[in-house]
CSV table of C-alpha atoms (C1' of nucleotides) in Angstrom, one decimal:
chain,number,residue,atom,x,y,z
A,1,MET,CA,-126.2,-93.0,-3.3
A,2,SER,CA,-122.6,-94.5,-3.2
A,3,TYR,CA,-121.2,-90.8,-3.1
A,4,ARG,CA,-123.5,-90.1,0.0
A,5,GLY,CA,-122.6,-93.4,1.5
A,6,ALA,CA,-119.0,-92.7,1.3
A,7,MET,CA,-119.6,-89.1,2.8
A,8,ASN,CA,-121.4,-90.5,5.7
A,9,ALA,CA,-118.6,-93.2,6.3
A,10,ARG,CA,-116.1,-90.5,6.3
A,11,VAL,CA,-118.1,-88.3,8.6
A,12,ARG,CA,-118.6,-91.3,10.9
A,13,SER,CA,-114.9,-92.0,10.7
A,14,GLU,CA,-114.0,-88.5,11.7
A,15,GLU,CA,-116.5,-88.5,14.6
A,16,ARG,CA,-114.8,-91.7,15.8
A,17,ARG,CA,-111.5,-90.0,15.7
A,18,ALA,CA,-112.7,-87.1,17.5
A,19,GLU,CA,-114.1,-89.4,20.1
A,20,ILE,CA,-110.9,-91.0,20.6
A,21,VAL,CA,-109.1,-87.8,20.9
A,22,ARG,CA,-111.5,-86.7,23.6
A,23,ALA,CA,-110.8,-90.0,25.4
A,24,ALA,CA,-107.0,-89.4,25.0
A,25,LEU,CA,-107.3,-86.1,26.6
A,26,GLU,CA,-108.9,-87.7,29.7
A,27,VAL,CA,-106.4,-90.5,29.9
A,28,ILE,CA,-103.5,-88.0,29.6
A,29,ALA,CA,-105.1,-85.9,32.4
A,30,GLU,CA,-105.1,-88.8,34.6
A,31,ARG,CA,-101.7,-90.5,33.8
A,32,GLY,CA,-99.7,-88.2,31.7
A,33,TYR,CA,-98.6,-89.1,28.1
A,34,ARG,CA,-96.1,-91.6,29.0
A,35,GLY,CA,-98.3,-93.2,31.6
A,36,ALA,CA,-101.3,-93.3,29.2
A,37,SER,CA,-101.8,-96.6,27.5
A,38,LEU,CA,-103.4,-97.0,24.1
A,39,ALA,CA,-105.6,-99.8,25.6
A,40,ALA,CA,-106.9,-97.5,28.3
A,41,VAL,CA,-107.8,-94.8,25.7
A,42,ALA,CA,-109.4,-97.6,23.5
A,43,GLU,CA,-111.5,-98.9,26.3
A,44,ARG,CA,-113.2,-95.6,26.9
A,45,VAL,CA,-114.6,-95.6,23.4
A,46,GLY,CA,-115.5,-99.2,23.3
A,47,LEU,CA,-112.6,-100.4,21.1
A,48,THR,CA,-109.7,-102.7,21.7
A,49,GLN,CA,-106.1,-101.3,21.6
A,50,GLN,CA,-105.8,-102.8,18.1
A,51,GLY,CA,-109.0,-101.3,16.9
A,52,LEU,CA,-107.8,-97.9,18.0
A,53,LEU,CA,-104.6,-98.4,16.0
A,54,HIS,CA,-106.8,-98.4,12.9
A,55,TYR,CA,-107.5,-94.7,13.4
A,56,PHE,CA,-104.2,-93.7,14.7
A,57,PRO,CA,-101.2,-96.0,13.5
A,58,THR,CA,-99.1,-95.1,16.5
A,59,LYS,CA,-99.3,-93.5,20.0
A,60,ASP,CA,-97.4,-90.6,18.7
A,61,ALA,CA,-100.0,-90.0,16.0
A,62,LEU,CA,-102.6,-89.8,18.6
A,63,LEU,CA,-100.7,-87.2,20.5
A,64,VAL,CA,-100.3,-85.0,17.4
A,65,ALA,CA,-104.0,-85.2,17.1
A,66,VAL,CA,-104.4,-84.2,20.8
A,67,LEU,CA,-102.1,-81.1,20.2
A,68,GLU,CA,-103.9,-80.2,17.1
A,69,GLU,CA,-107.2,-80.3,19.0
A,70,ARG,CA,-105.7,-77.9,21.6
A,71,ASP,CA,-104.8,-75.5,18.9
A,72,GLN,CA,-108.5,-75.3,17.9
A,73,TRP,CA,-110.2,-74.7,21.1
A,74,ASP,CA,-107.4,-72.6,22.7
A,75,ALA,CA,-106.5,-70.4,19.9
A,76,VAL,CA,-103.6,-68.1,20.4
A,77,PRO,CA,-104.6,-64.6,21.2
A,78,ASP,CA,-104.2,-62.0,18.5
A,79,THR,CA,-104.1,-58.2,18.4
A,80,ARG,CA,-107.9,-57.9,18.6
A,81,TRP,CA,-107.7,-59.3,22.1
A,82,ARG,CA,-107.9,-57.0,25.1
A,83,VAL,CA,-106.2,-57.7,28.3
A,84,ASP,CA,-109.5,-58.3,30.1
A,85,LEU,CA,-110.2,-61.0,27.7
A,86,LEU,CA,-107.3,-62.9,29.0
A,87,ALA,CA,-108.9,-62.6,32.5
A,88,SER,CA,-112.0,-64.0,31.1
A,89,LEU,CA,-109.9,-66.8,29.4
A,90,VAL,CA,-108.5,-67.7,32.9
A,91,GLU,CA,-111.9,-67.8,34.5
A,92,TYR,CA,-113.1,-70.0,31.6
A,93,ASN,CA,-110.2,-72.3,32.3
A,94,ALA,CA,-111.1,-72.6,36.0
A,95,MET,CA,-114.4,-74.2,35.0
A,96,ARG,CA,-112.4,-76.9,32.9
A,97,PRO,CA,-109.9,-78.5,35.4
A,98,GLY,CA,-109.8,-81.5,33.1
A,99,ILE,CA,-108.3,-80.0,30.0
A,100,ILE,CA,-105.9,-77.7,32.1
A,101,GLN,CA,-104.7,-80.9,33.8
A,102,THR,CA,-104.1,-82.5,30.5
A,103,PHE,CA,-101.9,-79.8,29.1
A,104,SER,CA,-100.2,-79.1,32.4
A,105,ALA,CA,-99.1,-82.6,32.7
A,106,LEU,CA,-98.0,-82.6,29.0
A,107,LEU,CA,-96.1,-79.3,29.4
A,108,GLY,CA,-94.3,-80.9,32.5
A,109,GLU,CA,-93.5,-84.1,30.7
A,110,SER,CA,-92.3,-82.1,27.5
A,111,VAL,CA,-89.2,-80.8,29.2
A,112,THR,CA,-87.7,-84.4,29.4
A,113,GLU,CA,-85.5,-85.6,26.8
A,114,GLY,CA,-86.9,-86.8,23.4
A,115,HIS,CA,-90.5,-86.1,24.5
A,116,PRO,CA,-92.8,-86.0,21.4
A,117,ALA,CA,-94.5,-82.9,22.6
A,118,ARG,CA,-91.4,-80.9,23.1
A,119,GLN,CA,-91.0,-79.3,19.8
A,120,TYR,CA,-94.7,-78.4,19.8
A,121,PHE,CA,-94.5,-76.7,23.1
A,122,THR,CA,-91.3,-74.8,22.3
A,123,GLU,CA,-92.9,-73.5,19.1
A,124,ARG,CA,-96.2,-72.7,20.7
A,125,TYR,CA,-94.5,-70.6,23.6
A,126,THR,CA,-92.6,-68.6,21.1
A,127,GLN,CA,-95.8,-67.8,19.3
A,128,VAL,CA,-97.8,-67.2,22.6
A,129,ARG,CA,-95.2,-64.7,23.9
A,130,ALA,CA,-95.3,-62.8,20.6
A,131,SER,CA,-99.1,-62.6,20.6
A,132,MET,CA,-99.1,-61.7,24.2
A,133,ALA,CA,-96.7,-58.9,23.4
A,134,ALA,CA,-99.1,-57.7,20.6
A,135,VAL,CA,-102.0,-57.8,22.9
A,136,LEU,CA,-100.1,-55.7,25.5
A,137,ARG,CA,-98.9,-53.2,22.8
A,138,THR,CA,-102.5,-52.7,21.6
A,139,GLU,CA,-103.6,-52.0,25.2
A,140,TYR,CA,-100.8,-49.8,26.4
A,141,GLY,CA,-98.5,-49.0,23.6
A,142,GLU,CA,-94.7,-49.1,23.7
A,143,ARG,CA,-94.4,-48.6,27.5
A,144,LEU,CA,-96.6,-50.3,30.0
A,145,PRO,CA,-97.8,-48.2,33.1
A,146,ASN,CA,-94.9,-49.8,35.0
A,147,GLY,CA,-92.3,-48.9,32.5
A,148,LEU,CA,-91.6,-52.4,31.1
A,149,THR,CA,-92.0,-53.0,27.3
A,150,PRO,CA,-94.5,-55.4,25.8
A,151,GLU,CA,-91.8,-57.9,24.8
A,152,ARG,CA,-90.4,-58.0,28.4
A,153,THR,CA,-93.8,-58.5,30.1
A,154,ALA,CA,-95.1,-61.1,27.7
A,155,PRO,CA,-93.1,-64.1,29.3
A,156,LEU,CA,-94.1,-62.9,32.7
A,157,LEU,CA,-97.9,-63.1,31.7
A,158,VAL,CA,-97.4,-66.3,30.3
A,159,ALA,CA,-95.6,-67.6,33.3
A,160,VAL,CA,-98.2,-66.4,35.7
A,161,MET,CA,-100.9,-68.1,33.8
A,162,ASP,CA,-99.1,-71.4,33.7
A,163,GLY,CA,-97.6,-71.2,37.2
A,164,LEU,CA,-101.1,-70.5,38.7
A,165,GLN,CA,-102.5,-73.5,37.0
A,166,TYR,CA,-100.1,-75.8,38.7
A,167,GLN,CA,-100.9,-74.3,42.2
A,168,TRP,CA,-104.4,-74.4,41.4
A,169,LEU,CA,-104.6,-77.9,40.2
A,170,LEU,CA,-102.8,-79.1,43.3
A,171,ASP,CA,-105.0,-77.2,45.6
A,172,PRO,CA,-108.1,-75.6,44.2
A,173,GLN,CA,-109.4,-74.8,47.5
A,174,SER,CA,-106.4,-72.7,48.5
A,175,VAL,CA,-105.7,-70.9,45.2
A,176,ASP,CA,-108.2,-68.4,43.5
A,177,MET,CA,-106.8,-68.7,40.1
A,178,PRO,CA,-108.9,-66.1,38.3
A,179,GLY,CA,-108.5,-63.7,41.2
A,180,ALA,CA,-104.7,-63.9,41.4
A,181,PHE,CA,-104.5,-63.5,37.6
A,182,ARG,CA,-106.5,-60.2,38.0
A,183,ASP,CA,-104.2,-59.2,40.7
A,184,PHE,CA,-101.4,-59.7,38.2
A,185,LEU,CA,-103.1,-57.6,35.7
A,186,ARG,CA,-103.4,-54.8,38.2
A,187,LEU,CA,-99.7,-55.1,38.7
A,188,LEU,CA,-99.3,-54.2,35.0
A,189,GLY,CA,-101.1,-51.0,35.7
A,190,GLU,CA,-104.5,-52.1,34.6
A,191,ASP,CA,-107.3,-50.3,36.5
A,192,PRO,CA,-109.5,-53.2,37.7
A,193,HIS,CA,-112.7,-50.9,37.3
A,194,ARG,CA,-112.0,-50.0,33.8
A,195,GLU,CA,-112.4,-53.4,32.4
A,196,ASP,CA,-116.0,-53.0,31.5
A,197,PRO,CA,-116.8,-49.4,30.3
A,198,ASP,CA,-120.4,-50.1,30.2
A,199,ARG,CA,-120.8,-51.0,33.8
A,200,GLU,CA,-122.0,-48.7,36.3
A,201,ASP,CA,-119.6,-47.4,38.9
A,202,PRO,CA,-119.5,-49.9,41.7
A,203,ASP,CA,-120.1,-48.8,45.3
B,1,MET,CA,-62.8,-102.0,66.3
B,2,SER,CA,-66.1,-103.7,65.7
B,3,TYR,CA,-67.9,-100.5,66.5
B,4,ARG,CA,-65.7,-98.5,64.2
B,5,GLY,CA,-66.2,-101.1,61.6
B,6,ALA,CA,-70.0,-100.9,61.9
B,7,MET,CA,-69.7,-97.1,61.7
B,8,ASN,CA,-67.7,-97.3,58.4
B,9,ALA,CA,-70.2,-99.7,57.0
B,10,ARG,CA,-73.0,-97.4,57.8
B,11,VAL,CA,-71.3,-94.5,56.4
B,12,ARG,CA,-70.6,-96.3,53.3
B,13,SER,CA,-74.2,-97.4,53.0
B,14,GLU,CA,-75.2,-93.7,53.4
B,15,GLU,CA,-72.8,-92.7,50.7
B,16,ARG,CA,-74.3,-95.3,48.4
B,17,ARG,CA,-77.8,-94.2,49.1
B,18,ALA,CA,-76.8,-90.6,48.3
B,19,GLU,CA,-75.2,-91.7,45.0
B,20,ILE,CA,-78.4,-93.5,44.1
B,21,VAL,CA,-80.4,-90.4,44.8
B,22,ARG,CA,-78.3,-88.4,42.7
B,23,ALA,CA,-78.5,-90.9,39.8
B,24,ALA,CA,-82.3,-90.9,40.4
B,25,LEU,CA,-82.3,-87.1,40.0
B,26,GLU,CA,-80.7,-87.4,36.6
B,27,VAL,CA,-82.8,-90.0,35.4
B,28,ILE,CA,-86.0,-88.3,36.4
B,29,ALA,CA,-84.7,-85.2,34.6
B,30,GLU,CA,-84.5,-87.2,31.5
B,31,ARG,CA,-87.5,-89.4,31.6
B,32,GLY,CA,-89.8,-88.1,34.4
B,33,TYR,CA,-90.7,-90.4,37.3
B,34,ARG,CA,-93.1,-92.7,35.6
B,35,GLY,CA,-90.6,-93.1,32.7
B,36,ALA,CA,-87.7,-93.4,34.9
B,37,SER,CA,-86.9,-97.2,35.6
B,38,LEU,CA,-85.0,-98.6,38.5
B,39,ALA,CA,-82.7,-100.4,36.2
B,40,ALA,CA,-81.6,-97.1,34.6
B,41,VAL,CA,-80.8,-95.6,38.0
B,42,ALA,CA,-79.1,-98.7,39.1
B,43,GLU,CA,-76.9,-98.8,36.0
B,44,ARG,CA,-75.4,-95.4,36.7
B,45,VAL,CA,-74.2,-96.4,40.0
B,46,GLY,CA,-73.0,-99.7,38.7
B,47,LEU,CA,-75.6,-101.9,40.4
B,48,THR,CA,-78.3,-104.0,38.9
B,49,GLN,CA,-82.0,-103.1,39.6
B,50,GLN,CA,-82.2,-105.8,42.3
B,51,GLY,CA,-79.0,-104.4,43.9
B,52,LEU,CA,-80.7,-101.1,44.1
B,53,LEU,CA,-83.7,-102.6,45.8
B,54,HIS,CA,-81.5,-103.5,48.7
B,55,TYR,CA,-81.1,-99.7,49.4
B,56,PHE,CA,-84.6,-98.6,48.5
B,57,PRO,CA,-87.2,-101.4,48.7
B,58,THR,CA,-89.6,-99.8,46.2
B,59,LYS,CA,-89.6,-97.3,43.5
B,60,ASP,CA,-91.8,-94.9,45.6
B,61,ALA,CA,-89.3,-95.1,48.5
B,62,LEU,CA,-86.5,-93.8,46.1
B,63,LEU,CA,-88.8,-90.9,45.3
B,64,VAL,CA,-89.2,-90.0,48.8
B,65,ALA,CA,-85.5,-89.8,49.2
B,66,VAL,CA,-85.4,-87.6,46.1
B,67,LEU,CA,-87.9,-85.3,47.5
B,68,GLU,CA,-86.2,-85.2,50.9
B,69,GLU,CA,-82.9,-84.3,49.1
B,70,ARG,CA,-84.7,-81.3,47.5
B,71,ASP,CA,-85.9,-80.1,50.8
B,72,GLN,CA,-82.3,-80.0,51.8
B,73,TRP,CA,-80.7,-78.0,49.0
B,74,ASP,CA,-83.6,-76.0,48.2
B,75,ALA,CA,-84.7,-74.7,51.6
B,76,VAL,CA,-88.0,-72.8,51.8
B,77,PRO,CA,-87.3,-69.2,52.2
B,78,ASP,CA,-88.0,-67.6,55.6
B,79,THR,CA,-88.3,-64.1,57.1
B,80,ARG,CA,-84.7,-63.4,57.0
B,81,TRP,CA,-84.7,-63.5,53.2
B,82,ARG,CA,-84.9,-60.3,51.3
B,83,VAL,CA,-86.5,-60.0,48.0
B,84,ASP,CA,-83.4,-59.7,46.1
B,85,LEU,CA,-82.1,-62.9,47.6
B,86,LEU,CA,-84.8,-64.6,45.5
B,87,ALA,CA,-83.5,-62.9,42.4
B,88,SER,CA,-80.1,-64.5,43.3
B,89,LEU,CA,-81.9,-67.8,43.9
B,90,VAL,CA,-83.2,-67.6,40.3
B,91,GLU,CA,-79.8,-66.7,38.8
B,92,TYR,CA,-78.4,-69.7,40.7
B,93,ASN,CA,-81.1,-71.9,39.3
B,94,ALA,CA,-80.2,-70.8,35.8
B,95,MET,CA,-76.9,-72.4,36.2
B,96,ARG,CA,-78.3,-75.7,37.2
B,97,PRO,CA,-80.7,-76.8,34.4
B,98,GLY,CA,-80.5,-80.5,35.4
B,99,ILE,CA,-82.1,-80.1,38.8
B,100,ILE,CA,-84.7,-77.6,37.6
B,101,GLN,CA,-85.6,-80.0,34.8
B,102,THR,CA,-86.0,-82.7,37.5
B,103,PHE,CA,-88.5,-80.9,39.5
B,104,SER,CA,-90.3,-79.3,36.6
B,105,ALA,CA,-91.0,-82.6,35.3
B,106,LEU,CA,-91.9,-84.0,38.7
B,107,LEU,CA,-94.3,-81.0,39.3
B,108,GLY,CA,-95.9,-81.6,36.0
B,109,GLU,CA,-96.5,-85.3,36.7
B,110,SER,CA,-97.7,-84.5,40.1
B,111,VAL,CA,-101.1,-83.2,39.0
B,112,THR,CA,-102.0,-86.5,37.5
B,113,GLU,CA,-104.2,-88.8,39.5
B,114,GLY,CA,-102.5,-90.9,42.1
B,115,HIS,CA,-99.1,-89.6,41.7
B,116,PRO,CA,-96.9,-90.4,44.6
B,117,ALA,CA,-95.4,-86.9,44.6
B,118,ARG,CA,-98.8,-85.1,44.6
B,119,GLN,CA,-99.1,-84.7,48.4
B,120,TYR,CA,-95.6,-83.4,48.6
B,121,PHE,CA,-96.1,-80.8,46.2
B,122,THR,CA,-99.4,-79.7,47.5
B,123,GLU,CA,-98.0,-79.3,51.0
B,124,ARG,CA,-94.8,-77.6,49.7
B,125,TYR,CA,-96.7,-75.0,47.8
B,126,THR,CA,-98.8,-74.1,50.8
B,127,GLN,CA,-95.5,-73.7,52.7
B,128,VAL,CA,-93.8,-71.7,50.0
B,129,ARG,CA,-96.6,-69.3,49.5
B,130,ALA,CA,-96.7,-68.6,53.3
B,131,SER,CA,-92.9,-68.1,53.3
B,132,MET,CA,-93.1,-65.7,50.3
B,133,ALA,CA,-95.8,-63.7,52.0
B,134,ALA,CA,-93.5,-63.4,55.0
B,135,VAL,CA,-90.6,-62.3,52.8
B,136,LEU,CA,-92.7,-59.7,51.2
B,137,ARG,CA,-94.2,-58.5,54.4
B,138,THR,CA,-90.7,-58.1,56.0
B,139,GLU,CA,-89.7,-56.2,52.9
B,140,TYR,CA,-92.8,-54.0,52.2
B,141,GLY,CA,-95.1,-54.3,55.2
B,142,GLU,CA,-98.8,-54.9,54.9
B,143,ARG,CA,-99.2,-53.1,51.6
B,144,LEU,CA,-97.0,-53.6,48.7
B,145,PRO,CA,-96.1,-50.5,46.6
B,146,ASN,CA,-98.7,-51.6,44.1
B,147,GLY,CA,-101.5,-51.9,46.7
B,148,LEU,CA,-101.7,-55.8,47.0
B,149,THR,CA,-101.2,-57.6,50.2
B,150,PRO,CA,-98.4,-60.1,50.8
B,151,GLU,CA,-100.7,-63.1,50.8
B,152,ARG,CA,-102.2,-62.1,47.5
B,153,THR,CA,-98.9,-61.4,45.9
B,154,ALA,CA,-97.2,-64.7,47.2
B,155,PRO,CA,-99.0,-66.9,44.6
B,156,LEU,CA,-97.9,-64.7,41.9
B,157,LEU,CA,-94.3,-64.7,42.8
B,158,VAL,CA,-94.3,-68.5,43.0
B,159,ALA,CA,-96.2,-68.8,39.7
B,160,VAL,CA,-93.7,-66.6,37.9
B,161,MET,CA,-90.7,-68.7,39.3
B,162,ASP,CA,-92.3,-71.9,38.1
B,163,GLY,CA,-93.8,-70.6,34.8
B,164,LEU,CA,-90.5,-68.9,33.7
B,165,GLN,CA,-88.6,-72.4,34.4
B,166,TYR,CA,-90.8,-74.1,31.9
B,167,GLN,CA,-90.3,-71.4,29.2
B,168,TRP,CA,-86.6,-71.4,29.9
B,169,LEU,CA,-86.3,-75.2,29.9
B,170,LEU,CA,-87.8,-75.4,26.6
B,171,ASP,CA,-86.1,-72.5,25.0
B,172,PRO,CA,-83.0,-71.3,27.0
B,173,GLN,CA,-81.9,-69.2,24.1
B,174,SER,CA,-85.1,-67.2,23.9
B,175,VAL,CA,-85.9,-66.8,27.6
B,176,ASP,CA,-83.9,-64.8,30.1
B,177,MET,CA,-85.1,-66.3,33.2
B,178,PRO,CA,-83.2,-64.2,35.8
B,179,GLY,CA,-83.9,-61.0,33.7
B,180,ALA,CA,-87.4,-61.7,33.6
B,181,PHE,CA,-87.7,-62.4,37.1
B,182,ARG,CA,-86.1,-59.2,38.0
B,183,ASP,CA,-88.7,-57.5,35.7
B,184,PHE,CA,-91.4,-59.1,37.8
B,185,LEU,CA,-89.7,-57.7,41.1
B,186,ARG,CA,-89.8,-54.3,39.4
B,187,LEU,CA,-93.6,-54.8,38.8
B,188,LEU,CA,-93.9,-55.2,42.6
B,189,GLY,CA,-92.5,-51.8,43.1
B,190,GLU,CA,-89.0,-52.9,43.8
B,191,ASP,CA,-86.5,-50.3,42.7
B,192,PRO,CA,-83.9,-52.3,40.7
B,193,HIS,CA,-81.1,-49.9,41.8
B,194,ARG,CA,-81.8,-50.3,45.5
B,195,GLU,CA,-80.8,-54.0,45.6
B,196,ASP,CA,-77.2,-53.4,46.6
B,197,PRO,CA,-76.8,-50.5,48.9
B,198,ASP,CA,-73.0,-50.5,48.8
B,199,ARG,CA,-73.1,-50.1,44.9
B,200,GLU,CA,-72.2,-46.7,43.3
B,201,ASP,CA,-75.0,-45.1,41.4
B,202,PRO,CA,-75.0,-46.5,37.9
B,203,ASP,CA,-74.9,-44.2,34.9
C,1,DG,C1',-113.7,-101.5,10.7
C,2,DT,C1',-113.0,-104.4,14.4
C,3,DC,C1',-111.4,-108.4,16.2
C,4,DT,C1',-108.1,-112.4,18.1
C,5,DA,C1',-103.6,-114.0,18.4
C,6,DT,C1',-99.3,-113.0,19.4
C,7,DA,C1',-94.7,-111.0,19.0
C,8,DA,C1',-91.1,-108.3,21.4
C,9,DT,C1',-89.9,-105.6,25.0
C,10,DA,C1',-89.9,-103.7,29.4
C,11,DA,C1',-91.6,-102.8,33.8
C,12,DG,C1',-91.5,-103.7,39.3
C,13,DA,C1',-90.8,-107.0,42.6
C,14,DT,C1',-89.7,-111.6,44.9
C,15,DA,C1',-86.6,-115.7,46.1
C,16,DG,C1',-82.6,-117.3,47.1
C,17,DA,C1',-77.5,-118.4,46.0
C,18,DC,C1',-73.1,-116.6,47.1
D,1,DG,C1',-74.3,-106.3,49.8
D,2,DT,C1',-74.9,-107.9,45.4
D,3,DC,C1',-75.9,-111.1,42.2
D,4,DT,C1',-78.9,-114.5,38.9
D,5,DA,C1',-83.1,-116.4,37.9
D,6,DT,C1',-87.7,-115.8,37.6
D,7,DC,C1',-92.7,-114.2,38.2
D,8,DT,C1',-96.2,-111.1,37.0
D,9,DT,C1',-98.0,-107.6,34.6
D,10,DA,C1',-98.0,-104.3,31.0
D,11,DT,C1',-96.6,-102.0,27.1
D,12,DT,C1',-96.5,-100.8,21.8
D,13,DA,C1',-96.9,-103.0,17.6
D,14,DT,C1',-97.8,-106.5,13.8
D,15,DA,C1',-100.3,-110.3,11.1
D,16,DG,C1',-104.1,-111.8,9.7
D,17,DA,C1',-109.2,-113.8,10.2
D,18,DC,C1',-113.9,-112.2,9.8
DNA sequence: GTCTATAATAAGATAGAC
DNA sequence: GTCTATCTTATTATAGAC
C-alpha cells in the first residue's frame, strides 16, 4: 500500500510537471523566453511562482524541460522518412500555430548572447541537417534531380521550413505554408503527383 | 549667427540620435528587444538612461527609429534588381553578422503577442514578397524554368534567406550562407555561370 | 507540496535641479 | 541637454511556516 501510494505520488508529480511544461510553452509563445515570467506560468496551473519552483528549481531548468518536450513530439526525421512525409509534417504544423510560435520565438531569441537555448538549437540544427540529408539520399540517391547533393540541399530544406513559419505566423492569411513547402519540393525535382502511389490519376 | 547656431545644434542632436540608434542595434543584437534596457543603450553613448529619454521619449520610440534605420540601409529590392544581385546581398550580409543578428532576433520576437515590431515585419514581408516576385518576373517572365510563377516562388526566396541566417548565426562554421543561397538560385533554374556575362568560361 | 514573506535586483518612466 | 532622485512595477530566488 505504501509502495502504491508512493507510485501514485510520483505519477501525480510527473503529471504536474507536464502540466507546467505545457503552460510554459503557452507563455513562451506569447512573450518569448526572456519575457515569460515564472509567475505567469505558475498562475496557469493554479500555483504561485514559489510553488512552481518546487518542481523546477530555476527558470532555466523549466526551459530545459520545454526543449526536452519538443524533442519528443517533434522527433528528428530519420532515413525511413520519405520526402512527402515532410510535407505532411508541415501541414500538421499549420494546424498547431501555438507550438510553432513557441519555437520560432525561441529560435529567434537563441541567437542573442548567452541565451540558454543557444547550444540546444545549434546542436539540433546540426542533427536535423544530417537527418534531412539522409532523407534526401534515401529518396534521390547521391544526386538530386537538380544536380545538388543531399548535403548541400539539406540546409535549404531546413531554411525553407523555418523561414515559411515566420512569414506564416506574421500573416497566416497571406501565406499558404504547406502549399509553399510543396512548391519547394517540386523545385527539388519531386513530381507532385507521385507522392501517393495508391491514388488514382487526378483529372 | 543665431540661425547658424540653431542649425549646428540641430545637426548635433541628429548625430546624437543616430549614435543612440547604432548603440540600440548593438544591444538588441546581444539581448533582443525585450532584453535590451535603455540604460545599457545609454551607457554605450555615455549617457544615463534619463539622458537618453531626452532624445527618445519611450523605449518603443527608440525601436521605431531602429526599424526606420533598417529601411534605409536595407532597401527593398525593386524591378531593376537582377537575381544575382540578391546573391551579392547575401554575401554582403555574411560580412555583417551584427546587423543580421539584430534583425533575426527582432523577427523572432515579433511573432509574440503585442510585440511593437510585429506590424512592421508583417507589412515589410508583404512588401518584400511583392518585390521579390517583381525581380523574378523581370528575370524569368511569367513562368520560371521550374514551372512555378514568380508569386509562388517569392515566399520561398524570402524564407531561404531568413532561414539560412538563423542556421548561419548559430553555427557560422558549419553553414556557408552565401553558397547555400546560390544553390537555391540554381534550383530556380538559374545557370550559375551566366551570372557575370563578362567573365571568361571557367574550366 | 504549497504557501506567505521577503530579499535583491532591475526595469521603464516622471519631476525637477542645474 | 543632462543630471540626480525617486516612483512604480516586475523580476528571480531564498527562507521558513504549515
